[in-house]
Amino acid sequence: MKKENTSQEIRTRIAPSPTGPYHIGGARSALYNYLFAKKYNGKFVLRIEDTDKQRSELRYTQDAIDSLKWLGIIWDEGPDIGGEYGPYKQSQKLNVYENYIKKLLDEGKAYHCFCSAEDLEAKRQDQMTRGLAPIYDGKCSRLSKEEIENNLAEKKSFVIRFKVANKKVKFHDLIRGDVEFDTGLLGDIVIAKDMQSPLYHFVVIIDDYEMKISHVIRGEEHLSNTARQILIQEALVMTRPIYAHLPLMLNPDRSKMSKRKSDVAVLDYKKAGYLPEALINFMVLLGWNPGTEKEIFTLSELEKEFSLEKVQKAGAVFNIQKLDNINGYYIRDKSIEKLTELCLPYLIEAGFNVKEITRLKLEKIISAYKERLKKLSEIVELTDFFFKDKLTYGKELLQWQKMTDTEIKDALLLCDKIFDELDSEAGEWNIKKMEEALFPEILKFNLQKSYPENNKGFIMWPLRVALSGKKASASPFEIAEILGKQKTLKRIKDAINLL
Ligand code: GLU
């Protein structure tokens, strides 16, 4: 396979269509384009492919911009910042495309097609019943000049079709190697719905050419489009960029990832509490590997280490557990101040009164859960009990093994007594003091009740539930320390009252 070509100025681009929320697949392409340009001191371009007037919406352009900015994938030229080769929104350069359509028409390489949708459908059905491939039969390519002019004068609606030569299109793809397509089965393709409504295959060629794009790096789903696009390129005598088609992203069952089946909008990942650096790290490994055991990469490391030569052909399985693990790694890597800052919006959105507690306490809460957090959003469910006045749980949750209600009550009364004796004013309200005071008592308690001596669960379980209302939590002492003496004793009493 040929090497990455680095002799010319490297210019890459992404061309999102603003017809829906910005997609994780698009973001991976953006990342690879960005990294490739950075590595070779090139330029990375964002252009908005909003030729589909019905389906394009401004809010989705904004969504793409917000998603990319959040990820830190920043463009050198684009609709918001301009650049030498603008405009960077296709809807703003319809006249440019129109001129190219005219050129193709003048040169007889494209033609007006006046066939109605019903005609085309009838032809299609007929071809199918005769076992033929349903392709356009080229009827309007045979219209005389007069017929065309008459139709136009009558304002008959038309599309522009490009004459597809029956040949083999060959190109070299940096990832897939030599690729060959037979264009015989394509039929003449529609490149514009009218003179001011060009379609994707056509505009993409013109933009890549006019924006001097050196490398087109995009998803494998576009591989077959490349053949069509090359034909149009050749007809317009435009230079061909170097192509690289990235492997498909697959669900764990190896089906193709799609909007319907998977959670794919970038900003949904943000909402769920993934960190941008984790998503970047995860996405880059969807198809690329460094050839070493190393798995953790920052964006700036990737700007040096990434190469298209190490991109695989085979589909890349999107493993959400792996993303969670990487995210957990980046969460643990944060300072507690920073992590608190990141968790705060989730707590506020959940309606917790975070203003009532001190920053220090909040940091302690986050710190108690830092190790087990995989996503920022999980902080809500893990820590809700700190922010509640009263916990609600069934009394059966207080039971450890086969303890009776009376035994549970005794266990909690013991906790109440020991904790009450700690002098919080004198600085005794801390984990160490709690352990020192309670642990010897647990031994005695177990002996008295004929429980296995070293099983702390007979005290610690009911205590944990009394303080958190949960089966799993940070250590009860850690919770007690954060809650403070008064709240802790109140919760123990509430639990006793349940029995
Ligand atoms: N608008 C196309 C897409 O979002 C761009 C394809 C291309 O990169 O050529 O898939």
Short mmCIF file of C-alpha atoms and ligand atoms in Angstrom, two decimals:
data_model
loop_
_atom_site.label_atom_id
_atom_site.label_comp_id
_atom_site.label_asym_id
_atom_site.label_seq_id
_atom_site.Cartn_x
_atom_site.Cartn_y
_atom_site.Cartn_z
CA MET A 1 0.00 0.00 0.00
CA LYS A 2 1.22 3.48 -0.78
CA LYS A 3 2.41 5.65 2.04
CA GLU A 4 0.62 8.72 3.25
CA ASN A 5 1.48 11.40 0.74
CA THR A 6 3.19 14.25 2.48
CA SER A 7 4.80 16.11 -0.40
CA GLN A 8 1.93 18.55 -0.97
CA GLU A 9 0.14 20.76 1.53
CA ILE A 10 -2.13 18.54 3.56
CA ARG A 11 -5.70 19.78 3.63
CA THR A 12 -8.42 17.60 5.09
CA ARG A 13 -12.07 18.29 5.66
CA ILE A 14 -15.29 17.07 7.12
CA ALA A 15 -18.62 17.90 5.56
CA PRO A 16 -21.41 17.15 8.00
CA SER A 17 -24.96 17.32 6.73
CA PRO A 18 -26.99 19.24 9.31
CA THR A 19 -29.99 16.94 9.13
CA GLY A 20 -29.81 15.51 12.64
CA PRO A 21 -27.77 15.61 15.83
CA TYR A 22 -24.03 15.25 15.24
CA HIS A 23 -23.13 11.64 15.19
CA ILE A 24 -20.34 9.71 16.90
CA GLY A 25 -19.39 8.24 13.50
CA GLY A 26 -18.97 11.74 12.10
CA ALA A 27 -16.93 12.73 15.12
CA ARG A 28 -14.55 9.82 14.61
CA SER A 29 -14.04 10.88 10.98
CA ALA A 30 -13.50 14.44 12.20
CA LEU A 31 -10.91 13.24 14.68
CA TYR A 32 -8.96 11.28 12.08
CA ASN A 33 -9.06 14.19 9.63
CA TYR A 34 -7.98 16.59 12.34
CA LEU A 35 -5.13 14.37 13.53
CA PHE A 36 -3.88 13.69 10.04
CA ALA A 37 -3.80 17.42 9.23
CA LYS A 38 -2.11 18.28 12.53
CA LYS A 39 0.54 15.63 12.09
CA TYR A 40 1.66 17.14 8.81
CA ASN A 41 1.14 20.79 9.77
CA GLY A 42 -1.74 20.92 7.36
CA LYS A 43 -5.17 22.46 7.56
CA PHE A 44 -8.40 20.92 8.74
CA VAL A 45 -11.56 22.36 7.20
CA LEU A 46 -15.16 22.27 8.38
CA ARG A 47 -17.76 22.79 5.73
CA ILE A 48 -21.46 22.35 6.10
CA GLU A 49 -23.16 20.17 3.56
CA ASP A 50 -26.58 21.80 3.69
CA THR A 51 -27.69 21.22 0.13
CA ASP A 52 -30.69 19.22 1.25
CA LYS A 53 -32.94 22.23 1.81
CA GLN A 54 -35.83 20.28 3.29
CA ARG A 55 -33.88 18.38 5.86
CA SER A 56 -31.13 20.82 6.81
CA GLU A 57 -31.65 22.84 9.96
CA LEU A 58 -29.54 25.56 11.53
CA ARG A 59 -29.77 23.99 14.95
CA TYR A 60 -28.01 20.90 13.63
CA THR A 61 -25.17 22.97 12.22
CA GLN A 62 -24.87 24.43 15.70
CA ASP A 63 -25.02 20.94 17.17
CA ALA A 64 -22.08 19.85 14.99
CA ILE A 65 -20.10 22.95 15.95
CA ASP A 66 -20.85 22.50 19.65
CA SER A 67 -19.99 18.80 19.54
CA LEU A 68 -16.66 19.34 17.83
CA LYS A 69 -15.72 22.24 20.09
CA TRP A 70 -16.59 20.22 23.16
CA LEU A 71 -14.34 17.43 21.92
CA GLY A 72 -11.54 19.89 21.19
CA ILE A 73 -11.47 19.05 17.48
CA ILE A 74 -10.95 22.56 16.20
CA TRP A 75 -10.92 23.54 12.53
CA ASP A 76 -8.63 25.99 10.75
CA GLU A 77 -11.26 27.12 8.26
CA GLY A 78 -15.00 26.92 8.60
CA PRO A 79 -18.37 28.67 8.39
CA ASP A 80 -17.90 30.51 11.68
CA ILE A 81 -14.31 31.67 11.13
CA GLY A 82 -14.08 31.85 7.35
CA GLY A 83 -10.91 31.11 5.43
CA GLU A 84 -9.32 31.46 2.06
CA TYR A 85 -11.69 29.09 0.26
CA GLY A 86 -15.11 30.10 1.60
CA PRO A 87 -17.99 30.16 1.81
CA TYR A 88 -17.97 27.04 3.92
CA LYS A 89 -21.69 26.44 3.71
CA GLN A 90 -22.87 24.91 0.49
CA SER A 91 -26.17 26.78 0.59
CA GLN A 92 -24.17 30.00 0.20
CA LYS A 93 -22.53 29.00 -3.08
CA LEU A 94 -25.34 27.69 -5.22
CA ASN A 95 -24.28 29.97 -8.08
CA VAL A 96 -20.86 28.35 -8.14
CA TYR A 97 -22.41 24.92 -8.52
CA GLU A 98 -24.82 26.23 -11.14
CA ASN A 99 -21.91 27.36 -13.28
CA TYR A 100 -20.42 23.90 -13.14
CA ILE A 101 -23.78 22.36 -14.08
CA LYS A 102 -23.91 24.70 -17.09
CA LYS A 103 -20.41 23.67 -18.06
CA LEU A 104 -21.34 19.99 -18.01
CA LEU A 105 -24.53 20.72 -19.98
CA ASP A 106 -22.61 22.76 -22.58
CA GLU A 107 -20.08 20.02 -23.00
CA GLY A 108 -22.80 17.39 -23.39
CA LYS A 109 -21.65 15.58 -20.27
CA ALA A 110 -24.93 16.12 -18.48
CA TYR A 111 -28.49 16.65 -19.66
CA HIS A 112 -31.94 17.77 -18.59
CA CYS A 113 -34.16 14.85 -17.71
CA PHE A 114 -37.89 15.57 -17.86
CA CYS A 115 -39.11 12.09 -16.95
CA SER A 116 -41.78 12.24 -14.28
CA ALA A 117 -41.54 10.29 -11.05
CA GLU A 118 -44.42 8.09 -12.26
CA ASP A 119 -42.66 7.33 -15.56
CA LEU A 120 -39.49 6.41 -13.76
CA GLU A 121 -41.31 4.20 -11.30
CA ALA A 122 -43.15 2.39 -14.10
CA LYS A 123 -39.85 1.81 -15.90
CA ARG A 124 -38.27 0.56 -12.73
CA GLN A 125 -41.07 -1.92 -12.11
CA ASP A 126 -40.85 -3.11 -15.68
CA GLN A 127 -37.09 -3.65 -15.46
CA MET A 128 -37.45 -5.53 -12.20
CA THR A 129 -40.12 -7.87 -13.55
CA ARG A 130 -37.85 -8.59 -16.49
CA GLY A 131 -35.02 -9.43 -14.08
CA LEU A 132 -32.99 -6.39 -15.09
CA ALA A 133 -31.15 -3.99 -12.80
CA PRO A 134 -33.35 -0.91 -12.26
CA ILE A 135 -31.30 1.80 -13.89
CA TYR A 136 -32.30 4.86 -15.86
CA ASP A 137 -32.58 4.01 -19.56
CA GLY A 138 -31.11 7.31 -20.77
CA LYS A 139 -34.29 8.37 -22.58
CA CYS A 140 -33.80 12.12 -22.10
CA SER A 141 -30.17 11.99 -23.17
CA ARG A 142 -31.56 11.43 -26.66
CA LEU A 143 -33.81 14.51 -26.71
CA SER A 144 -33.10 17.00 -29.48
CA LYS A 145 -32.08 20.57 -28.74
CA GLU A 146 -35.53 21.77 -29.80
CA GLU A 147 -37.33 19.28 -27.56
CA ILE A 148 -35.28 20.42 -24.61
CA GLU A 149 -35.90 24.08 -25.37
CA ASN A 150 -39.62 23.49 -25.79
CA ASN A 151 -39.81 21.62 -22.50
CA LEU A 152 -37.93 24.39 -20.75
CA ALA A 153 -40.14 27.05 -22.34
CA GLU A 154 -43.17 25.13 -21.10
CA LYS A 155 -41.56 25.18 -17.66
CA LYS A 156 -41.65 21.42 -17.42
CA SER A 157 -39.89 20.31 -14.29
CA PHE A 158 -36.57 18.56 -14.74
CA VAL A 159 -33.53 17.15 -13.01
CA ILE A 160 -29.95 17.22 -14.26
CA ARG A 161 -28.45 13.85 -15.04
CA PHE A 162 -24.80 13.15 -15.45
CA LYS A 163 -23.83 10.76 -18.23
CA VAL A 164 -22.13 7.81 -16.60
CA ALA A 165 -19.61 6.12 -18.86
CA ASN A 166 -19.65 2.36 -18.76
CA LYS A 167 -16.15 1.67 -17.49
CA LYS A 168 -14.02 0.54 -14.62
CA VAL A 169 -13.08 3.24 -12.14
CA LYS A 170 -9.90 2.48 -10.26
CA PHE A 171 -8.43 4.33 -7.35
CA HIS A 172 -5.97 3.75 -4.60
CA ASP A 173 -7.35 4.01 -1.10
CA LEU A 174 -4.85 4.59 1.71
CA ILE A 175 -6.66 2.09 3.90
CA ARG A 176 -8.31 -0.32 1.52
CA GLY A 177 -5.60 -0.46 -1.12
CA ASP A 178 -6.49 -0.64 -4.81
CA VAL A 179 -10.21 -0.40 -5.36
CA GLU A 180 -12.09 -0.95 -8.60
CA PHE A 181 -15.71 -0.27 -9.47
CA ASP A 182 -17.70 -1.15 -12.52
CA THR A 183 -19.89 1.83 -13.36
CA GLY A 184 -22.02 -0.11 -15.82
CA LEU A 185 -24.79 -0.66 -13.31
CA LEU A 186 -25.09 2.89 -12.10
CA GLY A 187 -27.11 4.45 -14.89
CA ASP A 188 -26.96 8.19 -15.46
CA ILE A 189 -27.00 9.78 -12.05
CA VAL A 190 -28.99 12.78 -10.93
CA ILE A 191 -26.62 15.54 -9.86
CA ALA A 192 -29.15 18.34 -9.35
CA LYS A 193 -32.87 18.60 -8.73
CA ASP A 194 -32.86 21.90 -10.61
CA MET A 195 -30.24 24.49 -11.48
CA GLN A 196 -30.16 25.80 -7.91
CA SER A 197 -30.48 22.46 -6.15
CA PRO A 198 -27.33 20.44 -6.69
CA LEU A 199 -26.94 17.09 -4.93
CA TYR A 200 -24.25 15.56 -2.78
CA HIS A 201 -22.16 13.65 -5.36
CA PHE A 202 -21.77 16.79 -7.38
CA VAL A 203 -21.12 19.44 -4.73
CA VAL A 204 -18.68 17.28 -2.83
CA ILE A 205 -16.41 17.11 -5.87
CA ILE A 206 -16.52 20.82 -6.50
CA ASP A 207 -15.89 21.73 -2.89
CA ASP A 208 -13.03 19.31 -2.47
CA TYR A 209 -11.48 20.73 -5.61
CA GLU A 210 -12.06 24.39 -4.87
CA MET A 211 -10.97 24.02 -1.27
CA LYS A 212 -7.79 22.26 -2.45
CA ILE A 213 -8.51 19.23 -0.30
CA SER A 214 -5.58 16.83 -0.52
CA HIS A 215 -7.04 13.88 1.40
CA VAL A 216 -10.65 12.76 1.66
CA ILE A 217 -10.88 10.70 4.82
CA ARG A 218 -14.40 9.43 5.47
CA GLY A 219 -16.44 6.41 6.47
CA GLU A 220 -16.50 3.22 4.47
CA GLU A 221 -20.18 3.75 3.67
CA HIS A 222 -18.93 6.30 1.12
CA LEU A 223 -16.61 3.90 -0.67
CA SER A 224 -19.00 3.16 -3.52
CA ASN A 225 -19.83 6.85 -3.83
CA THR A 226 -16.22 7.51 -4.62
CA ALA A 227 -16.53 5.83 -8.00
CA ARG A 228 -19.40 8.12 -8.98
CA GLN A 229 -17.58 11.13 -7.69
CA ILE A 230 -14.43 10.30 -9.59
CA LEU A 231 -16.44 10.14 -12.83
CA ILE A 232 -17.77 13.65 -12.24
CA GLN A 233 -14.29 14.83 -11.27
CA GLU A 234 -12.89 13.48 -14.51
CA ALA A 235 -15.65 15.11 -16.52
CA LEU A 236 -14.80 18.45 -14.95
CA VAL A 237 -11.07 17.83 -15.35
CA MET A 238 -10.40 18.23 -11.66
CA THR A 239 -7.50 16.75 -9.74
CA ARG A 240 -8.28 13.73 -7.65
CA PRO A 241 -7.68 13.89 -3.92
CA ILE A 242 -6.21 10.91 -2.11
CA TYR A 243 -8.91 8.76 -0.57
CA ALA A 244 -8.97 6.92 2.73
CA HIS A 245 -12.12 5.12 3.81
CA LEU A 246 -12.37 4.38 7.51
CA PRO A 247 -13.69 1.06 8.79
CA LEU A 248 -17.33 0.84 9.73
CA MET A 249 -18.33 1.17 13.32
CA LEU A 250 -20.14 -1.93 14.52
CA ASN A 251 -22.38 -2.85 17.42
CA PRO A 252 -21.06 -5.65 19.66
CA ASP A 253 -23.19 -8.10 17.65
CA ARG A 254 -21.23 -6.85 14.61
CA SER A 255 -24.28 -5.22 13.01
CA LYS A 256 -23.69 -1.78 11.55
CA MET A 257 -24.10 1.00 14.08
CA SER A 258 -27.09 3.08 13.22
CA LYS A 259 -29.02 5.97 14.63
CA ARG A 260 -31.92 3.72 15.41
CA LYS A 261 -30.04 1.03 17.23
CA SER A 262 -27.45 2.88 19.20
CA ASP A 263 -26.98 5.93 21.29
CA VAL A 264 -24.96 7.92 18.80
CA ALA A 265 -25.31 11.69 19.23
CA VAL A 266 -22.09 13.22 20.55
CA LEU A 267 -23.88 15.59 22.91
CA ASP A 268 -25.78 12.66 24.41
CA TYR A 269 -22.43 11.32 25.54
CA LYS A 270 -21.69 14.68 27.08
CA LYS A 271 -25.02 14.63 28.88
CA ALA A 272 -24.41 11.13 30.17
CA GLY A 273 -21.22 12.35 31.77
CA TYR A 274 -18.46 11.21 29.47
CA LEU A 275 -15.42 13.44 29.39
CA PRO A 276 -14.29 14.76 26.01
CA GLU A 277 -10.77 13.44 26.50
CA ALA A 278 -12.21 9.96 27.19
CA LEU A 279 -14.37 10.05 24.09
CA ILE A 280 -11.42 11.20 21.98
CA ASN A 281 -9.26 8.41 23.37
CA PHE A 282 -12.00 5.87 22.79
CA MET A 283 -12.84 7.06 19.28
CA VAL A 284 -9.28 7.05 18.05
CA LEU A 285 -9.03 3.37 18.95
CA LEU A 286 -12.08 2.60 16.81
CA GLY A 287 -10.05 1.62 13.80
CA TRP A 288 -6.57 2.78 14.70
CA ASN A 289 -4.00 1.27 16.99
CA PRO A 290 -0.52 2.52 17.81
CA GLY A 291 1.06 -0.90 17.34
CA THR A 292 1.97 -0.99 21.03
CA GLU A 293 0.17 -1.87 24.26
CA LYS A 294 -0.44 1.78 25.02
CA GLU A 295 -4.13 2.60 25.33
CA ILE A 296 -4.30 6.01 26.92
CA PHE A 297 -3.64 8.96 24.63
CA THR A 298 -4.21 12.66 24.97
CA LEU A 299 -5.20 14.66 21.93
CA SER A 300 -1.79 16.31 21.72
CA GLU A 301 -0.01 12.96 21.89
CA LEU A 302 -2.25 11.72 19.12
CA GLU A 303 -1.41 14.73 16.97
CA LYS A 304 2.09 13.27 16.76
CA GLU A 305 1.45 9.54 16.94
CA PHE A 306 -1.57 9.06 14.69
CA SER A 307 -1.06 7.67 11.23
CA LEU A 308 -3.43 6.42 8.57
CA GLU A 309 -1.08 3.53 7.87
CA LYS A 310 -2.12 1.99 11.17
CA VAL A 311 -5.83 2.20 10.43
CA GLN A 312 -7.42 -1.22 9.99
CA LYS A 313 -9.77 -2.36 7.25
CA ALA A 314 -11.98 -4.52 9.43
CA GLY A 315 -15.01 -3.01 11.14
CA ALA A 316 -14.40 -1.56 14.60
CA VAL A 317 -16.65 -2.79 17.38
CA PHE A 318 -18.07 -0.05 19.56
CA ASN A 319 -17.71 -1.43 23.04
CA ILE A 320 -19.43 0.83 25.53
CA GLN A 321 -17.76 -0.93 28.48
CA LYS A 322 -14.42 0.04 27.10
CA LEU A 323 -15.61 3.63 26.85
CA ASP A 324 -16.79 3.45 30.47
CA ASN A 325 -13.42 2.13 31.59
CA ILE A 326 -11.54 4.84 29.73
CA ASN A 327 -13.91 7.44 31.13
CA GLY A 328 -13.38 6.06 34.65
CA TYR A 329 -9.66 6.41 34.10
CA TYR A 330 -9.96 10.08 33.13
CA ILE A 331 -12.33 10.74 36.02
CA ARG A 332 -9.83 9.28 38.50
CA ASP A 333 -7.14 11.37 36.90
CA LYS A 334 -8.93 14.63 37.75
CA SER A 335 -8.14 16.67 40.83
CA ILE A 336 -10.96 16.61 43.34
CA GLU A 337 -11.57 20.33 42.81
CA LYS A 338 -11.96 19.83 39.09
CA LEU A 339 -14.09 16.73 39.45
CA THR A 340 -16.41 18.52 41.86
CA GLU A 341 -16.74 21.31 39.33
CA LEU A 342 -17.65 18.74 36.66
CA CYS A 343 -20.17 16.91 38.84
CA LEU A 344 -21.93 20.03 40.09
CA PRO A 345 -24.18 20.58 37.06
CA TYR A 346 -25.53 17.03 37.40
CA LEU A 347 -26.32 17.54 41.08
CA ILE A 348 -27.96 20.88 40.41
CA GLU A 349 -30.00 19.46 37.56
CA ALA A 350 -31.19 16.67 39.84
CA GLY A 351 -32.60 19.40 42.09
CA PHE A 352 -30.22 18.81 45.01
CA ASN A 353 -29.71 21.78 47.22
CA VAL A 354 -25.96 21.95 46.84
CA LYS A 355 -25.87 25.47 48.25
CA GLU A 356 -26.76 24.15 51.67
CA ILE A 357 -23.51 22.33 52.08
CA THR A 358 -20.00 23.69 52.13
CA ARG A 359 -17.64 23.29 49.23
CA LEU A 360 -15.37 21.22 51.42
CA LYS A 361 -18.18 18.80 52.20
CA LEU A 362 -19.13 18.61 48.56
CA GLU A 363 -15.56 17.73 47.68
CA LYS A 364 -15.60 15.04 50.35
CA ILE A 365 -18.78 13.56 48.88
CA ILE A 366 -17.30 13.48 45.40
CA SER A 367 -14.06 12.13 46.75
CA ALA A 368 -15.89 9.25 48.45
CA TYR A 369 -17.17 8.17 45.03
CA LYS A 370 -14.34 9.13 42.73
CA GLU A 371 -12.99 5.60 42.46
CA ARG A 372 -16.25 4.04 41.41
CA LEU A 373 -17.54 6.71 39.02
CA LYS A 374 -17.65 5.65 35.40
CA LYS A 375 -19.81 8.53 34.19
CA LEU A 376 -20.33 11.91 35.80
CA SER A 377 -24.11 11.47 35.71
CA GLU A 378 -23.82 8.49 38.08
CA ILE A 379 -22.92 10.89 40.86
CA VAL A 380 -26.61 11.72 41.25
CA GLU A 381 -27.75 8.23 42.09
CA LEU A 382 -24.70 7.44 44.14
CA THR A 383 -24.88 10.47 46.39
CA ASP A 384 -28.55 11.49 46.49
CA PHE A 385 -28.90 10.49 50.15
CA PHE A 386 -26.47 13.20 51.26
CA PHE A 387 -28.88 15.82 50.02
CA LYS A 388 -32.11 14.40 51.43
CA ASP A 389 -33.69 15.28 54.74
CA LYS A 390 -35.40 11.95 55.10
CA LEU A 391 -34.50 8.65 53.50
CA THR A 392 -37.10 6.22 52.27
CA TYR A 393 -36.34 2.53 52.25
CA GLY A 394 -38.10 -0.64 53.46
CA LYS A 395 -37.07 -1.93 56.87
CA GLU A 396 -36.11 -5.30 55.36
CA LEU A 397 -33.11 -3.55 53.79
CA LEU A 398 -31.65 -3.11 57.29
CA GLN A 399 -31.39 -6.84 57.78
CA TRP A 400 -27.99 -8.55 57.57
CA GLN A 401 -28.20 -12.32 57.20
CA LYS A 402 -30.93 -13.63 59.48
CA MET A 403 -30.95 -10.86 62.08
CA THR A 404 -34.24 -10.30 63.84
CA ASP A 405 -35.74 -6.84 64.19
CA THR A 406 -34.69 -6.75 67.84
CA GLU A 407 -31.13 -7.64 66.93
CA ILE A 408 -31.00 -4.95 64.27
CA LYS A 409 -32.38 -2.48 66.77
CA ASP A 410 -29.70 -3.48 69.28
CA ALA A 411 -27.03 -3.00 66.62
CA LEU A 412 -28.31 0.48 65.80
CA LEU A 413 -28.71 1.43 69.46
CA LEU A 414 -25.09 0.50 69.94
CA CYS A 415 -24.05 2.74 67.02
CA ASP A 416 -26.18 5.51 68.43
CA LYS A 417 -24.55 5.25 71.85
CA ILE A 418 -20.97 5.07 70.54
CA PHE A 419 -21.41 7.92 68.09
CA ASP A 420 -23.16 10.05 70.66
CA GLU A 421 -20.14 9.74 72.90
CA LEU A 422 -17.83 11.19 70.27
CA ASP A 423 -17.22 14.84 70.93
CA SER A 424 -17.52 16.57 67.59
CA GLU A 425 -16.59 19.93 69.09
CA ALA A 426 -13.32 18.40 70.22
CA GLY A 427 -12.56 17.10 66.73
CA GLU A 428 -13.54 13.52 67.44
CA TRP A 429 -16.02 13.29 64.59
CA ASN A 430 -13.79 11.55 62.10
CA ILE A 431 -13.34 8.14 60.55
CA LYS A 432 -10.40 7.17 62.69
CA LYS A 433 -12.13 7.96 65.97
CA MET A 434 -15.27 6.17 64.81
CA GLU A 435 -13.31 3.05 63.99
CA GLU A 436 -11.44 3.14 67.29
CA ALA A 437 -14.65 3.51 69.22
CA LEU A 438 -16.88 1.11 67.32
CA PHE A 439 -14.67 -1.81 66.24
CA PRO A 440 -13.96 -3.19 69.74
CA GLU A 441 -17.66 -2.94 70.49
CA ILE A 442 -18.51 -4.98 67.41
CA LEU A 443 -16.45 -7.86 68.75
CA LYS A 444 -18.29 -7.78 72.06
CA PHE A 445 -21.63 -7.47 70.31
CA ASN A 446 -20.95 -10.51 68.12
CA LEU A 447 -19.88 -12.56 71.11
CA GLN A 448 -22.93 -11.61 73.06
CA LYS A 449 -25.23 -12.54 70.18
CA SER A 450 -23.24 -15.65 69.25
CA TYR A 451 -22.48 -14.26 65.79
CA PRO A 452 -19.21 -15.14 64.04
CA GLU A 453 -16.69 -12.97 65.83
CA ASN A 454 -15.07 -11.20 62.91
CA ASN A 455 -18.15 -10.51 60.88
CA LYS A 456 -18.58 -6.76 61.05
CA GLY A 457 -21.70 -6.91 58.90
CA PHE A 458 -24.04 -7.28 61.89
CA ILE A 459 -23.28 -3.68 62.79
CA MET A 460 -21.95 -2.15 59.61
CA TRP A 461 -24.77 -3.31 57.35
CA PRO A 462 -27.64 -1.82 59.34
CA LEU A 463 -25.50 1.29 59.88
CA ARG A 464 -24.81 1.67 56.17
CA VAL A 465 -28.50 1.36 55.31
CA ALA A 466 -29.53 3.72 58.09
CA LEU A 467 -27.15 6.38 56.80
CA SER A 468 -27.53 5.91 53.05
CA GLY A 469 -30.73 3.96 52.45
CA LYS A 470 -28.68 1.83 50.05
CA LYS A 471 -27.18 -1.63 49.84
CA ALA A 472 -23.93 -0.32 48.41
CA SER A 473 -22.24 2.92 49.28
CA ALA A 474 -19.00 4.44 50.42
CA SER A 475 -17.94 3.29 53.89
CA PRO A 476 -20.51 4.13 56.62
CA PHE A 477 -17.85 6.01 58.57
CA GLU A 478 -16.95 8.12 55.56
CA ILE A 479 -20.64 8.91 55.14
CA ALA A 480 -21.07 9.67 58.85
CA GLU A 481 -18.11 12.00 58.79
CA ILE A 482 -19.60 13.96 55.90
CA LEU A 483 -23.15 13.98 57.29
CA GLY A 484 -21.97 15.32 60.64
CA LYS A 485 -22.94 14.11 64.08
CA GLN A 486 -26.43 15.53 64.25
CA LYS A 487 -27.63 14.13 60.93
CA THR A 488 -25.96 10.81 61.55
CA LEU A 489 -27.69 10.32 64.88
CA LYS A 490 -30.98 11.43 63.38
CA ARG A 491 -30.72 8.84 60.62
CA ILE A 492 -29.86 6.08 63.08
CA LYS A 493 -32.94 7.05 65.14
CA ASP A 494 -35.13 7.08 62.03
CA ALA A 495 -33.96 3.55 61.27
CA ILE A 496 -34.66 2.40 64.81
CA ASN A 497 -38.15 3.83 64.54
CA LEU A 498 -38.79 1.72 61.46
CA LEU A 499 -38.32 -1.48 63.44
N1 GLU B 1 -22.25 14.95 4.11
C1 GLU B 1 -21.57 13.69 4.02
C2 GLU B 1 -21.76 12.96 5.31
O1 GLU B 1 -22.01 13.60 6.33
C3 GLU B 1 -20.13 13.90 3.74
C4 GLU B 1 -19.50 12.77 3.09
C5 GLU B 1 -18.09 13.08 2.67
O2 GLU B 1 -17.27 13.22 3.58
O3 GLU B 1 -17.84 13.17 1.49
O4 GLU B 1 -21.68 11.75 5.36
#
